[in-house]
PDB file of C-alpha atoms in Angstrom:
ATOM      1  CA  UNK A 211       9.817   1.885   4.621  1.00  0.00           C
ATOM      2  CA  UNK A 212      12.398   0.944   6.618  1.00  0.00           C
ATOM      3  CA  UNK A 213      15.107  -1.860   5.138  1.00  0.00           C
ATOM      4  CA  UNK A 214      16.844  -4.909   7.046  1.00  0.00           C
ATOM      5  CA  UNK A 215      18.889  -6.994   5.708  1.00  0.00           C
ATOM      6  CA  UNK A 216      19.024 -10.395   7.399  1.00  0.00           C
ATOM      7  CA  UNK A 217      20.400 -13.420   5.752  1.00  0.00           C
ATOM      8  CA  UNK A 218      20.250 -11.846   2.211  1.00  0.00           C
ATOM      9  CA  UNK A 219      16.833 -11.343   2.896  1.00  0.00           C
ATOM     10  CA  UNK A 220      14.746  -7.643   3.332  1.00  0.00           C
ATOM     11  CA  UNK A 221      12.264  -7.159   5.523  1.00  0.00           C
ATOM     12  CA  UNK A 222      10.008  -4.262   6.320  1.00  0.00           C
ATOM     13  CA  UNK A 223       8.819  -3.070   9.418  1.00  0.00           C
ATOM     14  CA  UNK A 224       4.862  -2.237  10.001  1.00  0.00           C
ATOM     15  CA  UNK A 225       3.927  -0.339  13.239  1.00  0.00           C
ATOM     16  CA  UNK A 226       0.589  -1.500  13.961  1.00  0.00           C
ATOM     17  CA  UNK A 227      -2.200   0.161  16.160  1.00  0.00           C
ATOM     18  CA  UNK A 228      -3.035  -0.895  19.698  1.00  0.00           C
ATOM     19  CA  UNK A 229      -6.293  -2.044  18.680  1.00  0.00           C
ATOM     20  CA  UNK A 230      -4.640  -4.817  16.785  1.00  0.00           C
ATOM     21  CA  UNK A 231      -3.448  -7.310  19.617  1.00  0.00           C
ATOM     22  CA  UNK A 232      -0.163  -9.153  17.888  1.00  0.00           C
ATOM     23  CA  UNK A 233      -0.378 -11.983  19.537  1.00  0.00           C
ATOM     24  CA  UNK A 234       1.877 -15.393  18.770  1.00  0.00           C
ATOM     25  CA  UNK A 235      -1.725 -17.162  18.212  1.00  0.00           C
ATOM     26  CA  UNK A 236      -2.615 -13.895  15.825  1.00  0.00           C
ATOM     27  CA  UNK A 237       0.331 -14.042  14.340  1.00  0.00           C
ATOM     28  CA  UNK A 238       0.248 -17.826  13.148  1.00  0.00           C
ATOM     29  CA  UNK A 239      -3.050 -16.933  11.913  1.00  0.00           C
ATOM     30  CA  UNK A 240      -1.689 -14.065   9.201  1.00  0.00           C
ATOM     31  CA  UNK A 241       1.154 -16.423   8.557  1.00  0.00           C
ATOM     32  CA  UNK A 242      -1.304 -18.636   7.212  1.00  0.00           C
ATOM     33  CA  UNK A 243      -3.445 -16.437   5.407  1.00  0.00           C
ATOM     34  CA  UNK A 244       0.307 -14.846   3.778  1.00  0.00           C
ATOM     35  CA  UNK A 245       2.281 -18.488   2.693  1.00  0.00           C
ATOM     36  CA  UNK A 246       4.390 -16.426   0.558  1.00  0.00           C
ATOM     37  CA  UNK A 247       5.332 -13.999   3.539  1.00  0.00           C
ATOM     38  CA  UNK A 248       7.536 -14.411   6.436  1.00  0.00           C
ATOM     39  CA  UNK A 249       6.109 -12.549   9.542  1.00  0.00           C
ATOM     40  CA  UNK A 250       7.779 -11.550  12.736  1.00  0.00           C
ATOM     41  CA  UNK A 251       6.427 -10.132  15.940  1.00  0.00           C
ATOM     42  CA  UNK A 252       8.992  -6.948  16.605  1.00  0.00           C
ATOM     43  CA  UNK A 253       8.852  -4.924  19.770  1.00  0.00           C
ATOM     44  CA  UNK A 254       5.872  -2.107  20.910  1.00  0.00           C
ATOM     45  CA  UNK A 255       2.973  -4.344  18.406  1.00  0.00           C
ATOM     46  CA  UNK A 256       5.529  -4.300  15.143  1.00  0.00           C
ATOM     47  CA  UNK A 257       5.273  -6.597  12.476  1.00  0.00           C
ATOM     48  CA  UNK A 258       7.899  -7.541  10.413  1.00  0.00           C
ATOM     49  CA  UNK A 259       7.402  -8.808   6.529  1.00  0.00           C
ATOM     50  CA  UNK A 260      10.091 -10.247   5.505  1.00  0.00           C
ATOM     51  CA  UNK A 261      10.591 -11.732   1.805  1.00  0.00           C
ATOM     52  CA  UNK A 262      10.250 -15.448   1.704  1.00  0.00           C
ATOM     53  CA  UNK A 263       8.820 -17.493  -1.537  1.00  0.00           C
ATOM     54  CA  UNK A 264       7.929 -13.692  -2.529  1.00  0.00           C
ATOM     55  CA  UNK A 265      10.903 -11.828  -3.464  1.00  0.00           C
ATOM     56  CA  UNK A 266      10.034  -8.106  -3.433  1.00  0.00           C
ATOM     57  CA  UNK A 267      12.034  -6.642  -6.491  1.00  0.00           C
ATOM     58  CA  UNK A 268       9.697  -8.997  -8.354  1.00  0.00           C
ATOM     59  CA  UNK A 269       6.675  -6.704  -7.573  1.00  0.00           C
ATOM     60  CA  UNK A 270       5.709  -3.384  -7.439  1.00  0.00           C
ATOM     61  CA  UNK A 271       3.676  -3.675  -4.112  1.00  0.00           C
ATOM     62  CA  UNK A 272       3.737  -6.379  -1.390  1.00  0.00           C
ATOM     63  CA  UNK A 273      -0.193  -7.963  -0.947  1.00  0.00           C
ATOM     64  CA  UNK A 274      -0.624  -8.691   3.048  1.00  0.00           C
ATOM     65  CA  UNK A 275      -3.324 -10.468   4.945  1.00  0.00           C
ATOM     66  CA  UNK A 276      -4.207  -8.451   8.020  1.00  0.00           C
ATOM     67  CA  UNK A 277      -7.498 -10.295   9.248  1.00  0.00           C
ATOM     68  CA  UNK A 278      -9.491  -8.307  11.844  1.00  0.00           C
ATOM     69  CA  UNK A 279      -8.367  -5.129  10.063  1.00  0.00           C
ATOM     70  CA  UNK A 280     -10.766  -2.177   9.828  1.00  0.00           C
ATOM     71  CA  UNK A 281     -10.817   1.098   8.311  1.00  0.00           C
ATOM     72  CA  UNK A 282     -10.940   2.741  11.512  1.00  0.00           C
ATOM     73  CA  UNK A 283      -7.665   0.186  12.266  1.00  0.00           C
ATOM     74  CA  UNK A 284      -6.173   1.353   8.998  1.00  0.00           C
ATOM     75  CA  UNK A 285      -6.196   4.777   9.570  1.00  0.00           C
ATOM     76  CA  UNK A 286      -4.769   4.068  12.245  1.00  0.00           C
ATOM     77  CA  UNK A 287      -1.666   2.231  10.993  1.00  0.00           C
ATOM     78  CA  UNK A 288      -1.172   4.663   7.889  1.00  0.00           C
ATOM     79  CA  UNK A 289      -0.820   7.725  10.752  1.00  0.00           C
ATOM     80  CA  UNK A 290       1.694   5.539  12.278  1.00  0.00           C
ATOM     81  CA  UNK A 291       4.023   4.416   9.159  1.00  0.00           C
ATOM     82  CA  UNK A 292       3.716   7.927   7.227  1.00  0.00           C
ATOM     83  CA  UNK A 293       6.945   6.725   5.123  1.00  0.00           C
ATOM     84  CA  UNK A 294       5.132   3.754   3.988  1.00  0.00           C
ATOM     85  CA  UNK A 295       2.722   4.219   0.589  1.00  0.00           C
ATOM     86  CA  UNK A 296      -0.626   1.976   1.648  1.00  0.00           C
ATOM     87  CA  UNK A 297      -3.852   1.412  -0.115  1.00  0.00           C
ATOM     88  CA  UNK A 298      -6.741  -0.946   1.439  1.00  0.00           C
ATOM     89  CA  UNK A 299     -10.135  -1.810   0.134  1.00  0.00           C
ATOM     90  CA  UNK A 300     -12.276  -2.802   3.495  1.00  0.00           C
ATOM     91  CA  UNK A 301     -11.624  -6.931   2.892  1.00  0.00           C
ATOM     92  CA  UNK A 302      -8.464  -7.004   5.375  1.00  0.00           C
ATOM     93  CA  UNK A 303      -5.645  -6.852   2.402  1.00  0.00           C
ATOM     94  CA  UNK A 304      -3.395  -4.348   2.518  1.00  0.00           C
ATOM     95  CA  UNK A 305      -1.199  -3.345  -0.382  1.00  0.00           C
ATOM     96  CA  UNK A 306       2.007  -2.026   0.169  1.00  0.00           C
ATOM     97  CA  UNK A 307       3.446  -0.314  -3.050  1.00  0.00           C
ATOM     98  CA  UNK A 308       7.227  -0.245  -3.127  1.00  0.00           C
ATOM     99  CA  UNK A 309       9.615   1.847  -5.562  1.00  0.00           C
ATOM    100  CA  UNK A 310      10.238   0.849  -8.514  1.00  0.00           C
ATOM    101  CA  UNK A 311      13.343  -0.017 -11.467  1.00  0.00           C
ATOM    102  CA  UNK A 312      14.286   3.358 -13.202  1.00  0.00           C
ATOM    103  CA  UNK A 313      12.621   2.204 -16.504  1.00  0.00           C
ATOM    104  CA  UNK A 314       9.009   2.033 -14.351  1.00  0.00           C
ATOM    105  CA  UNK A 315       9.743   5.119 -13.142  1.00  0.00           C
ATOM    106  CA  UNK A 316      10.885   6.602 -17.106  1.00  0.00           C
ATOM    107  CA  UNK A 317       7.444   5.182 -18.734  1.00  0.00           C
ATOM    108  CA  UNK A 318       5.401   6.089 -15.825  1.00  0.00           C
ATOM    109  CA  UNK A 319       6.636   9.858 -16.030  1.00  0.00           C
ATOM    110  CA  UNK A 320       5.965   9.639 -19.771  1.00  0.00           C
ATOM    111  CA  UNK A 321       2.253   8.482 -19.428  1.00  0.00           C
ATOM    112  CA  UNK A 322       1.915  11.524 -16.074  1.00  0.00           C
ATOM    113  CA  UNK A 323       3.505  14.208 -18.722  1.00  0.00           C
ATOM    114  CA  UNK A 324       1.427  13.117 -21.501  1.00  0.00           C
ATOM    115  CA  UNK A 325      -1.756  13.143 -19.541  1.00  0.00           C
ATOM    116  CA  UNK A 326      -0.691  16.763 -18.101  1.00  0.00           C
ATOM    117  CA  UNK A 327      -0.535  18.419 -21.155  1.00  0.00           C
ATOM    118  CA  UNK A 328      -3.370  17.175 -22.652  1.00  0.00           C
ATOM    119  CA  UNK A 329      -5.404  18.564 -19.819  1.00  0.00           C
ATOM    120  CA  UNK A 330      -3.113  22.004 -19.723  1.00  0.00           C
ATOM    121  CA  UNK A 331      -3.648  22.351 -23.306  1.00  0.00           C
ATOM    122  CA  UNK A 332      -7.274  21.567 -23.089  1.00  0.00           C
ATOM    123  CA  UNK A 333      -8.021  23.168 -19.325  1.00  0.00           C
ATOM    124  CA  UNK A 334     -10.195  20.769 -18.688  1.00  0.00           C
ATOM    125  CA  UNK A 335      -8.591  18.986 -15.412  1.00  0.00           C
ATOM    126  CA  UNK A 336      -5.679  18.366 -12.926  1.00  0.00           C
ATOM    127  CA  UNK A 337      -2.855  15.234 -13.088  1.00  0.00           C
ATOM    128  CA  UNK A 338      -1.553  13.674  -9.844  1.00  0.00           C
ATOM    129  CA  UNK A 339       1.398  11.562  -9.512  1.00  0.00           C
ATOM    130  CA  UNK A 340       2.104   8.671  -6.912  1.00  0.00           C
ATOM    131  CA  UNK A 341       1.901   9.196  -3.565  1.00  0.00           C
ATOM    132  CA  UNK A 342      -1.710  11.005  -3.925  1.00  0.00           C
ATOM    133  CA  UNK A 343      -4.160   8.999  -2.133  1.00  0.00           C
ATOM    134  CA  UNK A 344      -7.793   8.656  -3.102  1.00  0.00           C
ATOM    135  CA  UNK A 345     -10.802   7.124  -0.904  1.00  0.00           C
ATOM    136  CA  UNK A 346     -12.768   6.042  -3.643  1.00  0.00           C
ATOM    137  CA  UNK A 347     -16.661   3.989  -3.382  1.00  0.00           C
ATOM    138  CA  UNK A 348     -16.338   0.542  -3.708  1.00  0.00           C
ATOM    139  CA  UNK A 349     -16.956  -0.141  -7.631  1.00  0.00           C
ATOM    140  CA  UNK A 350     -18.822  -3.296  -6.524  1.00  0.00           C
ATOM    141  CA  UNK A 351     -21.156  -1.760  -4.807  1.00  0.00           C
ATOM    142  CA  UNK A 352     -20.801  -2.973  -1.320  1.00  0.00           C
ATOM    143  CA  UNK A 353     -21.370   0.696  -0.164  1.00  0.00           C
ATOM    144  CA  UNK A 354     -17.738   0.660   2.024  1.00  0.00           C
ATOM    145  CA  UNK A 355     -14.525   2.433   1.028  1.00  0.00           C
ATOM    146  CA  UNK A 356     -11.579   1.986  -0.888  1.00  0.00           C
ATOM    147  CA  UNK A 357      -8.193   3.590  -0.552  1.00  0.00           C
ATOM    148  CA  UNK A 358      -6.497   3.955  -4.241  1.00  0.00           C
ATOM    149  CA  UNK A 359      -2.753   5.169  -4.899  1.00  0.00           C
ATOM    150  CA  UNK A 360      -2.247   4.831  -8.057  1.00  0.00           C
ATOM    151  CA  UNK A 361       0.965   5.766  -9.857  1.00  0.00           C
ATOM    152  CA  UNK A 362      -0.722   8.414 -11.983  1.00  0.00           C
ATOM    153  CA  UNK A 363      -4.333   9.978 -11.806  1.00  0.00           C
ATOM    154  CA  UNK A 364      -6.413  12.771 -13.694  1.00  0.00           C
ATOM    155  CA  UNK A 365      -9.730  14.322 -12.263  1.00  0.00           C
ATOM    156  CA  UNK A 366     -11.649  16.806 -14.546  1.00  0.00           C
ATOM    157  CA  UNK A 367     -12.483  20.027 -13.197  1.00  0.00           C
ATOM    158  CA  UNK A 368     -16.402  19.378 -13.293  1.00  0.00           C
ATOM    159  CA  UNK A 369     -15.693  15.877 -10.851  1.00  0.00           C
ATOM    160  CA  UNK A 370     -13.190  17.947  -8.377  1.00  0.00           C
TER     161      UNK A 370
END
C-alpha cells in the first residue's frame, strides 16, 4: 500500500476495476456510507482513503464501504492492488489490514510458533501466517463467499 503524506495526514491509494464507474455522484455516495473516511477520486478510476476522524495507527485494518461491489468486482480490484492485504465477505465492506506495532507482530509470532509445533510434534496439520488468503462459506449460511486473512491459521491434514 502505497503512503502519502498530505497535511500530516496518510492516505492510501485503491486502483479500482473498470466495472466500478467512480463517479463524483458515486463517490458522495461511499463518502456517506464511510463518515470516518476521507475519499478522493485519483486519476485512471483510483480512490484515495485518506485518514480523517479514523486515524489508521489506531487499527489494524481500515473497514471501507464500497456499495455496488461484487465478488466478481473484487477479484478484480485484489489483481490490481497485489501489494495491498484485502479480505471481503459479499456485503460490499472491504477490509484492508495494515501492518502492525512490533509488539503485534512479537505476540502474533509467538501464538504462529506455538501452534506450529504443536502440529509438527503431533503431525497432525499445517500453520499459515498472514498474508495467506482463505475463501471460506459464509458461517451464516447465506450460501455466498467469504475472503479471510487472518494473521495466523492451522488446517489439519484430514480438512486440507
Amino acid at each position: 500500500m502505497t503512503s502519502i503524506y498530505k497535511n500530516k495526514k496518510r492516505s492510501y491509494s485503491i486502483r479500482l476495476p473498470k466495472g466500478y464507474f467512480l463517479t463524483e455522484e458515486k463517490l458522495q455516495e461511499l463518502q456517506a456510507c464511510n463518515p470516518d473516511l476521507q475519499l478522493c477520486i485519483g486519476d485512471e478510476n483510483l480512490l484515495n482513503v485518506v485518514e480523517h476522524k479514523f486515524l489508521f495507527d489506531d487499527y489494524g485494518s481500515i473497514h471501507l464501504k464500497l456499495t455496488g461491489l461484487t465478488a466478481n468486482l473484487f477479484e478484480e480490484m485484489h489483481e490490481l492492488n497485489k501489494e495491498i492485504n484485502f479480505e471481503f465477505d459479499d456485503t460490499e465492506e472491504v477490509w484492508i489490514k495494515m501492518g502492525v506495532y512490533a509488539l503485534i507482530g512479537l505476540i502474533t509470532m509467538a501464538i504462529g510458533a506455538s501452534i506450529y509445533n504443536w502440529a509438527k510434534s503431533k503431525r497432525i496439520g499445517n500453520v499459515y501466517a498472514d498474508p495467506t488468503e482463505y475463501e471460506l462459506d459464509d458461517p451464516k449460511g447465506s450460501g455466498k463467499k467469504i475472503n479471510r486473512i487472518p494473521d495466523v491459521s492451522y488446517i489439519s491434514y484430514e480438512t486440507a
